[in-house]
Amino acid sequence: MEIFAFTLDVIGKILIAYTALAVHGRVRTEQKIDASVFKAMRWEKVIGISGIIFIILGYLIHVSIRF
């Protein structure tokens, strides 16, 4: 169970890092913010929120194991 919690935490952090890098890369490549960039940003927002949820779940599992 400890490994599962740690894995969720790591996946969450990777998803959040990917989201930040993807948004910056997309804006740099496109040189403007248009409909396609906004569409990509919405998808990356979902990925970022998923990452946050994974981090929270990993934390809750860690806490429940300790107590």
PDB file of N, CA and C in Angstrom:
ATOM      1  N   MET A   1       0.818  -1.180   0.000  1.00  0.00           N
ATOM      2  CA  MET A   1       0.000   0.000   0.000  1.00  0.00           C
ATOM      3  C   MET A   1       0.872   1.258   0.000  1.00  0.00           C
ATOM      4  N   GLU A   2       1.994   1.199   0.680  1.00  0.00           N
ATOM      5  CA  GLU A   2       2.927   2.325   0.717  1.00  0.00           C
ATOM      6  C   GLU A   2       3.455   2.637  -0.681  1.00  0.00           C
ATOM      7  N   ILE A   3       3.761   1.621  -1.438  1.00  0.00           N
ATOM      8  CA  ILE A   3       4.261   1.819  -2.803  1.00  0.00           C
ATOM      9  C   ILE A   3       3.171   2.444  -3.676  1.00  0.00           C
ATOM     10  N   PHE A   4       1.926   2.023  -3.506  1.00  0.00           N
ATOM     11  CA  PHE A   4       0.812   2.585  -4.265  1.00  0.00           C
ATOM     12  C   PHE A   4       0.660   4.076  -3.979  1.00  0.00           C
ATOM     13  N   ALA A   5       0.742   4.457  -2.710  1.00  0.00           N
ATOM     14  CA  ALA A   5       0.633   5.865  -2.330  1.00  0.00           C
ATOM     15  C   ALA A   5       1.778   6.675  -2.924  1.00  0.00           C
ATOM     16  N   PHE A   6       2.980   6.136  -2.843  1.00  0.00           N
ATOM     17  CA  PHE A   6       4.143   6.818  -3.398  1.00  0.00           C
ATOM     18  C   PHE A   6       4.012   6.965  -4.909  1.00  0.00           C
ATOM     19  N   THR A   7       3.509   5.933  -5.577  1.00  0.00           N
ATOM     20  CA  THR A   7       3.323   5.968  -7.028  1.00  0.00           C
ATOM     21  C   THR A   7       2.308   7.033  -7.429  1.00  0.00           C
ATOM     22  N   LEU A   8       1.185   7.121  -6.715  1.00  0.00           N
ATOM     23  CA  LEU A   8       0.197   8.162  -6.998  1.00  0.00           C
ATOM     24  C   LEU A   8       0.806   9.549  -6.832  1.00  0.00           C
ATOM     25  N   ASP A   9       1.590   9.728  -5.801  1.00  0.00           N
ATOM     26  CA  ASP A   9       2.233  11.009  -5.542  1.00  0.00           C
ATOM     27  C   ASP A   9       3.174  11.391  -6.693  1.00  0.00           C
ATOM     28  N   VAL A  10       3.978  10.449  -7.124  1.00  0.00           N
ATOM     29  CA  VAL A  10       4.931  10.717  -8.205  1.00  0.00           C
ATOM     30  C   VAL A  10       4.195  10.998  -9.516  1.00  0.00           C
ATOM     31  N   ILE A  11       3.177  10.211  -9.835  1.00  0.00           N
ATOM     32  CA  ILE A  11       2.409  10.436 -11.063  1.00  0.00           C
ATOM     33  C   ILE A  11       1.761  11.814 -11.027  1.00  0.00           C
ATOM     34  N   GLY A  12       1.219  12.197  -9.891  1.00  0.00           N
ATOM     35  CA  GLY A  12       0.610  13.513  -9.753  1.00  0.00           C
ATOM     36  C   GLY A  12       1.596  14.637 -10.013  1.00  0.00           C
ATOM     37  N   LYS A  13       2.775  14.527  -9.455  1.00  0.00           N
ATOM     38  CA  LYS A  13       3.797  15.561  -9.660  1.00  0.00           C
ATOM     39  C   LYS A  13       4.238  15.620 -11.117  1.00  0.00           C
ATOM     40  N   ILE A  14       4.374  14.470 -11.743  1.00  0.00           N
ATOM     41  CA  ILE A  14       4.760  14.438 -13.160  1.00  0.00           C
ATOM     42  C   ILE A  14       3.676  15.070 -14.026  1.00  0.00           C
ATOM     43  N   LEU A  15       2.404  14.789 -13.743  1.00  0.00           N
ATOM     44  CA  LEU A  15       1.306  15.366 -14.526  1.00  0.00           C
ATOM     45  C   LEU A  15       1.265  16.886 -14.397  1.00  0.00           C
ATOM     46  N   ILE A  16       1.482  17.388 -13.199  1.00  0.00           N
ATOM     47  CA  ILE A  16       1.484  18.834 -13.000  1.00  0.00           C
ATOM     48  C   ILE A  16       2.671  19.478 -13.719  1.00  0.00           C
ATOM     49  N   ALA A  17       3.834  18.856 -13.632  1.00  0.00           N
ATOM     50  CA  ALA A  17       5.007  19.386 -14.339  1.00  0.00           C
ATOM     51  C   ALA A  17       4.775  19.366 -15.845  1.00  0.00           C
ATOM     52  N   TYR A  18       4.213  18.281 -16.363  1.00  0.00           N
ATOM     53  CA  TYR A  18       3.914  18.191 -17.797  1.00  0.00           C
ATOM     54  C   TYR A  18       2.957  19.297 -18.220  1.00  0.00           C
ATOM     55  N   THR A  19       1.941  19.537 -17.417  1.00  0.00           N
ATOM     56  CA  THR A  19       0.960  20.564 -17.741  1.00  0.00           C
ATOM     57  C   THR A  19       1.614  21.935 -17.865  1.00  0.00           C
ATOM     58  N   ALA A  20       2.445  22.291 -16.914  1.00  0.00           N
ATOM     59  CA  ALA A  20       3.114  23.595 -16.950  1.00  0.00           C
ATOM     60  C   ALA A  20       4.024  23.704 -18.174  1.00  0.00           C
ATOM     61  N   LEU A  21       4.788  22.676 -18.434  1.00  0.00           N
ATOM     62  CA  LEU A  21       5.698  22.710 -19.577  1.00  0.00           C
ATOM     63  C   LEU A  21       4.949  22.722 -20.903  1.00  0.00           C
ATOM     64  N   ALA A  22       3.862  21.977 -20.993  1.00  0.00           N
ATOM     65  CA  ALA A  22       3.098  21.915 -22.237  1.00  0.00           C
ATOM     66  C   ALA A  22       2.473  23.258 -22.575  1.00  0.00           C
ATOM     67  N   VAL A  23       1.913  23.930 -21.587  1.00  0.00           N
ATOM     68  CA  VAL A  23       1.288  25.230 -21.830  1.00  0.00           C
ATOM     69  C   VAL A  23       2.342  26.231 -22.315  1.00  0.00           C
ATOM     70  N   HIS A  24       3.472  26.272 -21.643  1.00  0.00           N
ATOM     71  CA  HIS A  24       4.513  27.211 -22.053  1.00  0.00           C
ATOM     72  C   HIS A  24       5.037  26.879 -23.448  1.00  0.00           C
ATOM     73  N   GLY A  25       5.209  25.617 -23.725  1.00  0.00           N
ATOM     74  CA  GLY A  25       5.683  25.205 -25.043  1.00  0.00           C
ATOM     75  C   GLY A  25       4.695  25.536 -26.141  1.00  0.00           C
ATOM     76  N   ARG A  26       3.422  25.323 -25.868  1.00  0.00           N
ATOM     77  CA  ARG A  26       2.387  25.607 -26.866  1.00  0.00           C
ATOM     78  C   ARG A  26       2.346  27.098 -27.188  1.00  0.00           C
ATOM     79  N   VAL A  27       2.381  27.939 -26.171  1.00  0.00           N
ATOM     80  CA  VAL A  27       2.337  29.387 -26.400  1.00  0.00           C
ATOM     81  C   VAL A  27       3.595  29.847 -27.141  1.00  0.00           C
ATOM     82  N   ARG A  28       4.744  29.296 -26.774  1.00  0.00           N
ATOM     83  CA  ARG A  28       5.989  29.673 -27.448  1.00  0.00           C
ATOM     84  C   ARG A  28       5.974  29.259 -28.918  1.00  0.00           C
ATOM     85  N   THR A  29       5.453  28.067 -29.215  1.00  0.00           N
ATOM     86  CA  THR A  29       5.391  27.576 -30.584  1.00  0.00           C
ATOM     87  C   THR A  29       4.401  28.373 -31.420  1.00  0.00           C
ATOM     88  N   GLU A  30       3.219  28.599 -30.881  1.00  0.00           N
ATOM     89  CA  GLU A  30       2.161  29.284 -31.625  1.00  0.00           C
ATOM     90  C   GLU A  30       2.412  30.784 -31.750  1.00  0.00           C
ATOM     91  N   GLN A  31       3.150  31.362 -30.814  1.00  0.00           N
ATOM     92  CA  GLN A  31       3.424  32.790 -30.773  1.00  0.00           C
ATOM     93  C   GLN A  31       2.165  33.642 -30.577  1.00  0.00           C
ATOM     94  N   LYS A  32       1.057  33.011 -30.291  1.00  0.00           N
ATOM     95  CA  LYS A  32      -0.193  33.716 -30.044  1.00  0.00           C
ATOM     96  C   LYS A  32      -1.121  32.779 -29.277  1.00  0.00           C
ATOM     97  N   ILE A  33      -2.148  33.342 -28.708  1.00  0.00           N
ATOM     98  CA  ILE A  33      -3.133  32.522 -28.007  1.00  0.00           C
ATOM     99  C   ILE A  33      -4.425  32.596 -28.814  1.00  0.00           C
ATOM    100  N   ASP A  34      -4.747  31.490 -29.472  1.00  0.00           N
ATOM    101  CA  ASP A  34      -5.965  31.426 -30.282  1.00  0.00           C
ATOM    102  C   ASP A  34      -6.825  30.257 -29.806  1.00  0.00           C
ATOM    103  N   ALA A  35      -7.827  29.891 -30.597  1.00  0.00           N
ATOM    104  CA  ALA A  35      -8.773  28.838 -30.194  1.00  0.00           C
ATOM    105  C   ALA A  35      -8.080  27.501 -29.968  1.00  0.00           C
ATOM    106  N   SER A  36      -7.102  27.149 -30.811  1.00  0.00           N
ATOM    107  CA  SER A  36      -6.425  25.859 -30.637  1.00  0.00           C
ATOM    108  C   SER A  36      -5.599  25.830 -29.358  1.00  0.00           C
ATOM    109  N   VAL A  37      -5.003  26.964 -29.018  1.00  0.00           N
ATOM    110  CA  VAL A  37      -4.232  27.035 -27.775  1.00  0.00           C
ATOM    111  C   VAL A  37      -5.166  26.935 -26.570  1.00  0.00           C
ATOM    112  N   PHE A  38      -6.317  27.634 -26.641  1.00  0.00           N
ATOM    113  CA  PHE A  38      -7.277  27.530 -25.540  1.00  0.00           C
ATOM    114  C   PHE A  38      -7.801  26.112 -25.378  1.00  0.00           C
ATOM    115  N   LYS A  39      -8.022  25.408 -26.483  1.00  0.00           N
ATOM    116  CA  LYS A  39      -8.478  24.019 -26.418  1.00  0.00           C
ATOM    117  C   LYS A  39      -7.418  23.152 -25.734  1.00  0.00           C
ATOM    118  N   ALA A  40      -6.168  23.335 -26.122  1.00  0.00           N
ATOM    119  CA  ALA A  40      -5.077  22.580 -25.495  1.00  0.00           C
ATOM    120  C   ALA A  40      -4.962  22.928 -24.017  1.00  0.00           C
ATOM    121  N   MET A  41      -5.143  24.196 -23.686  1.00  0.00           N
ATOM    122  CA  MET A  41      -5.048  24.612 -22.283  1.00  0.00           C
ATOM    123  C   MET A  41      -6.156  23.986 -21.441  1.00  0.00           C
ATOM    124  N   ARG A  42      -7.356  23.843 -22.012  1.00  0.00           N
ATOM    125  CA  ARG A  42      -8.440  23.188 -21.265  1.00  0.00           C
ATOM    126  C   ARG A  42      -8.081  21.729 -20.977  1.00  0.00           C
ATOM    127  N   TRP A  43      -7.536  21.033 -21.965  1.00  0.00           N
ATOM    128  CA  TRP A  43      -7.144  19.632 -21.771  1.00  0.00           C
ATOM    129  C   TRP A  43      -6.028  19.534 -20.741  1.00  0.00           C
ATOM    130  N   GLU A  44      -5.067  20.439 -20.822  1.00  0.00           N
ATOM    131  CA  GLU A  44      -3.960  20.427 -19.875  1.00  0.00           C
ATOM    132  C   GLU A  44      -4.429  20.789 -18.470  1.00  0.00           C
ATOM    133  N   LYS A  45      -5.493  21.568 -18.366  1.00  0.00           N
ATOM    134  CA  LYS A  45      -6.074  21.866 -17.058  1.00  0.00           C
ATOM    135  C   LYS A  45      -6.629  20.591 -16.430  1.00  0.00           C
ATOM    136  N   VAL A  46      -7.289  19.762 -17.236  1.00  0.00           N
ATOM    137  CA  VAL A  46      -7.814  18.481 -16.743  1.00  0.00           C
ATOM    138  C   VAL A  46      -6.666  17.594 -16.257  1.00  0.00           C
ATOM    139  N   ILE A  47      -5.576  17.561 -17.017  1.00  0.00           N
ATOM    140  CA  ILE A  47      -4.415  16.763 -16.613  1.00  0.00           C
ATOM    141  C   ILE A  47      -3.836  17.302 -15.305  1.00  0.00           C
ATOM    142  N   GLY A  48      -3.743  18.623 -15.183  1.00  0.00           N
ATOM    143  CA  GLY A  48      -3.219  19.229 -13.950  1.00  0.00           C
ATOM    144  C   GLY A  48      -4.085  18.924 -12.748  1.00  0.00           C
ATOM    145  N   ILE A  49      -5.400  19.004 -12.914  1.00  0.00           N
ATOM    146  CA  ILE A  49      -6.315  18.678 -11.812  1.00  0.00           C
ATOM    147  C   ILE A  49      -6.188  17.207 -11.437  1.00  0.00           C
ATOM    148  N   SER A  50      -6.032  16.341 -12.436  1.00  0.00           N
ATOM    149  CA  SER A  50      -5.819  14.913 -12.156  1.00  0.00           C
ATOM    150  C   SER A  50      -4.553  14.719 -11.337  1.00  0.00           C
ATOM    151  N   GLY A  51      -3.511  15.454 -11.680  1.00  0.00           N
ATOM    152  CA  GLY A  51      -2.267  15.378 -10.918  1.00  0.00           C
ATOM    153  C   GLY A  51      -2.453  15.785  -9.474  1.00  0.00           C
ATOM    154  N   ILE A  52      -3.199  16.861  -9.261  1.00  0.00           N
ATOM    155  CA  ILE A  52      -3.468  17.312  -7.890  1.00  0.00           C
ATOM    156  C   ILE A  52      -4.249  16.252  -7.124  1.00  0.00           C
ATOM    157  N   ILE A  53      -5.225  15.633  -7.768  1.00  0.00           N
ATOM    158  CA  ILE A  53      -6.012  14.575  -7.120  1.00  0.00           C
ATOM    159  C   ILE A  53      -5.126  13.398  -6.754  1.00  0.00           C
ATOM    160  N   PHE A  54      -4.209  13.014  -7.662  1.00  0.00           N
ATOM    161  CA  PHE A  54      -3.294  11.910  -7.356  1.00  0.00           C
ATOM    162  C   PHE A  54      -2.417  12.241  -6.156  1.00  0.00           C
ATOM    163  N   ILE A  55      -1.918  13.460  -6.089  1.00  0.00           N
ATOM    164  CA  ILE A  55      -1.081  13.859  -4.951  1.00  0.00           C
ATOM    165  C   ILE A  55      -1.878  13.791  -3.654  1.00  0.00           C
ATOM    166  N   ILE A  56      -3.106  14.280  -3.675  1.00  0.00           N
ATOM    167  CA  ILE A  56      -3.947  14.246  -2.468  1.00  0.00           C
ATOM    168  C   ILE A  56      -4.250  12.809  -2.070  1.00  0.00           C
ATOM    169  N   LEU A  57      -4.609  11.955  -3.041  1.00  0.00           N
ATOM    170  CA  LEU A  57      -4.877  10.547  -2.724  1.00  0.00           C
ATOM    171  C   LEU A  57      -3.643   9.864  -2.153  1.00  0.00           C
ATOM    172  N   GLY A  58      -2.483  10.140  -2.745  1.00  0.00           N
ATOM    173  CA  GLY A  58      -1.242   9.569  -2.220  1.00  0.00           C
ATOM    174  C   GLY A  58      -0.990  10.005  -0.789  1.00  0.00           C
ATOM    175  N   TYR A  59      -1.231  11.279  -0.512  1.00  0.00           N
ATOM    176  CA  TYR A  59      -1.061  11.794   0.847  1.00  0.00           C
ATOM    177  C   TYR A  59      -2.014  11.103   1.816  1.00  0.00           C
ATOM    178  N   LEU A  60      -3.290  10.997   1.423  1.00  0.00           N
ATOM    179  CA  LEU A  60      -4.271  10.370   2.311  1.00  0.00           C
ATOM    180  C   LEU A  60      -3.933   8.907   2.582  1.00  0.00           C
ATOM    181  N   ILE A  61      -3.442   8.213   1.584  1.00  0.00           N
ATOM    182  CA  ILE A  61      -3.039   6.813   1.798  1.00  0.00           C
ATOM    183  C   ILE A  61      -1.855   6.764   2.745  1.00  0.00           C
ATOM    184  N   HIS A  62      -0.874   7.641   2.560  1.00  0.00           N
ATOM    185  CA  HIS A  62       0.280   7.687   3.468  1.00  0.00           C
ATOM    186  C   HIS A  62      -0.164   7.936   4.906  1.00  0.00           C
ATOM    187  N   VAL A  63      -1.068   8.887   5.083  1.00  0.00           N
ATOM    188  CA  VAL A  63      -1.544   9.225   6.422  1.00  0.00           C
ATOM    189  C   VAL A  63      -2.315   8.061   7.027  1.00  0.00           C
ATOM    190  N   SER A  64      -3.158   7.412   6.251  1.00  0.00           N
ATOM    191  CA  SER A  64      -3.952   6.302   6.791  1.00  0.00           C
ATOM    192  C   SER A  64      -3.079   5.106   7.164  1.00  0.00           C
ATOM    193  N   ILE A  65      -1.962   4.918   6.473  1.00  0.00           N
ATOM    194  CA  ILE A  65      -1.054   3.819   6.799  1.00  0.00           C
ATOM    195  C   ILE A  65      -0.352   4.102   8.136  1.00  0.00           C
ATOM    196  N   ARG A  66      -0.005   5.353   8.349  1.00  0.00           N
ATOM    197  CA  ARG A  66       0.732   5.713   9.567  1.00  0.00           C
ATOM    198  C   ARG A  66      -0.131   5.648  10.815  1.00  0.00           C
ATOM    199  N   PHE A  67      -1.433   5.870  10.686  1.00  0.00           N
ATOM    200  CA  PHE A  67      -2.303   5.901  11.870  1.00  0.00           C
ATOM    201  C   PHE A  67      -3.204   4.765  11.834  1.00  0.00           C
TER     202      PHE A  67
END
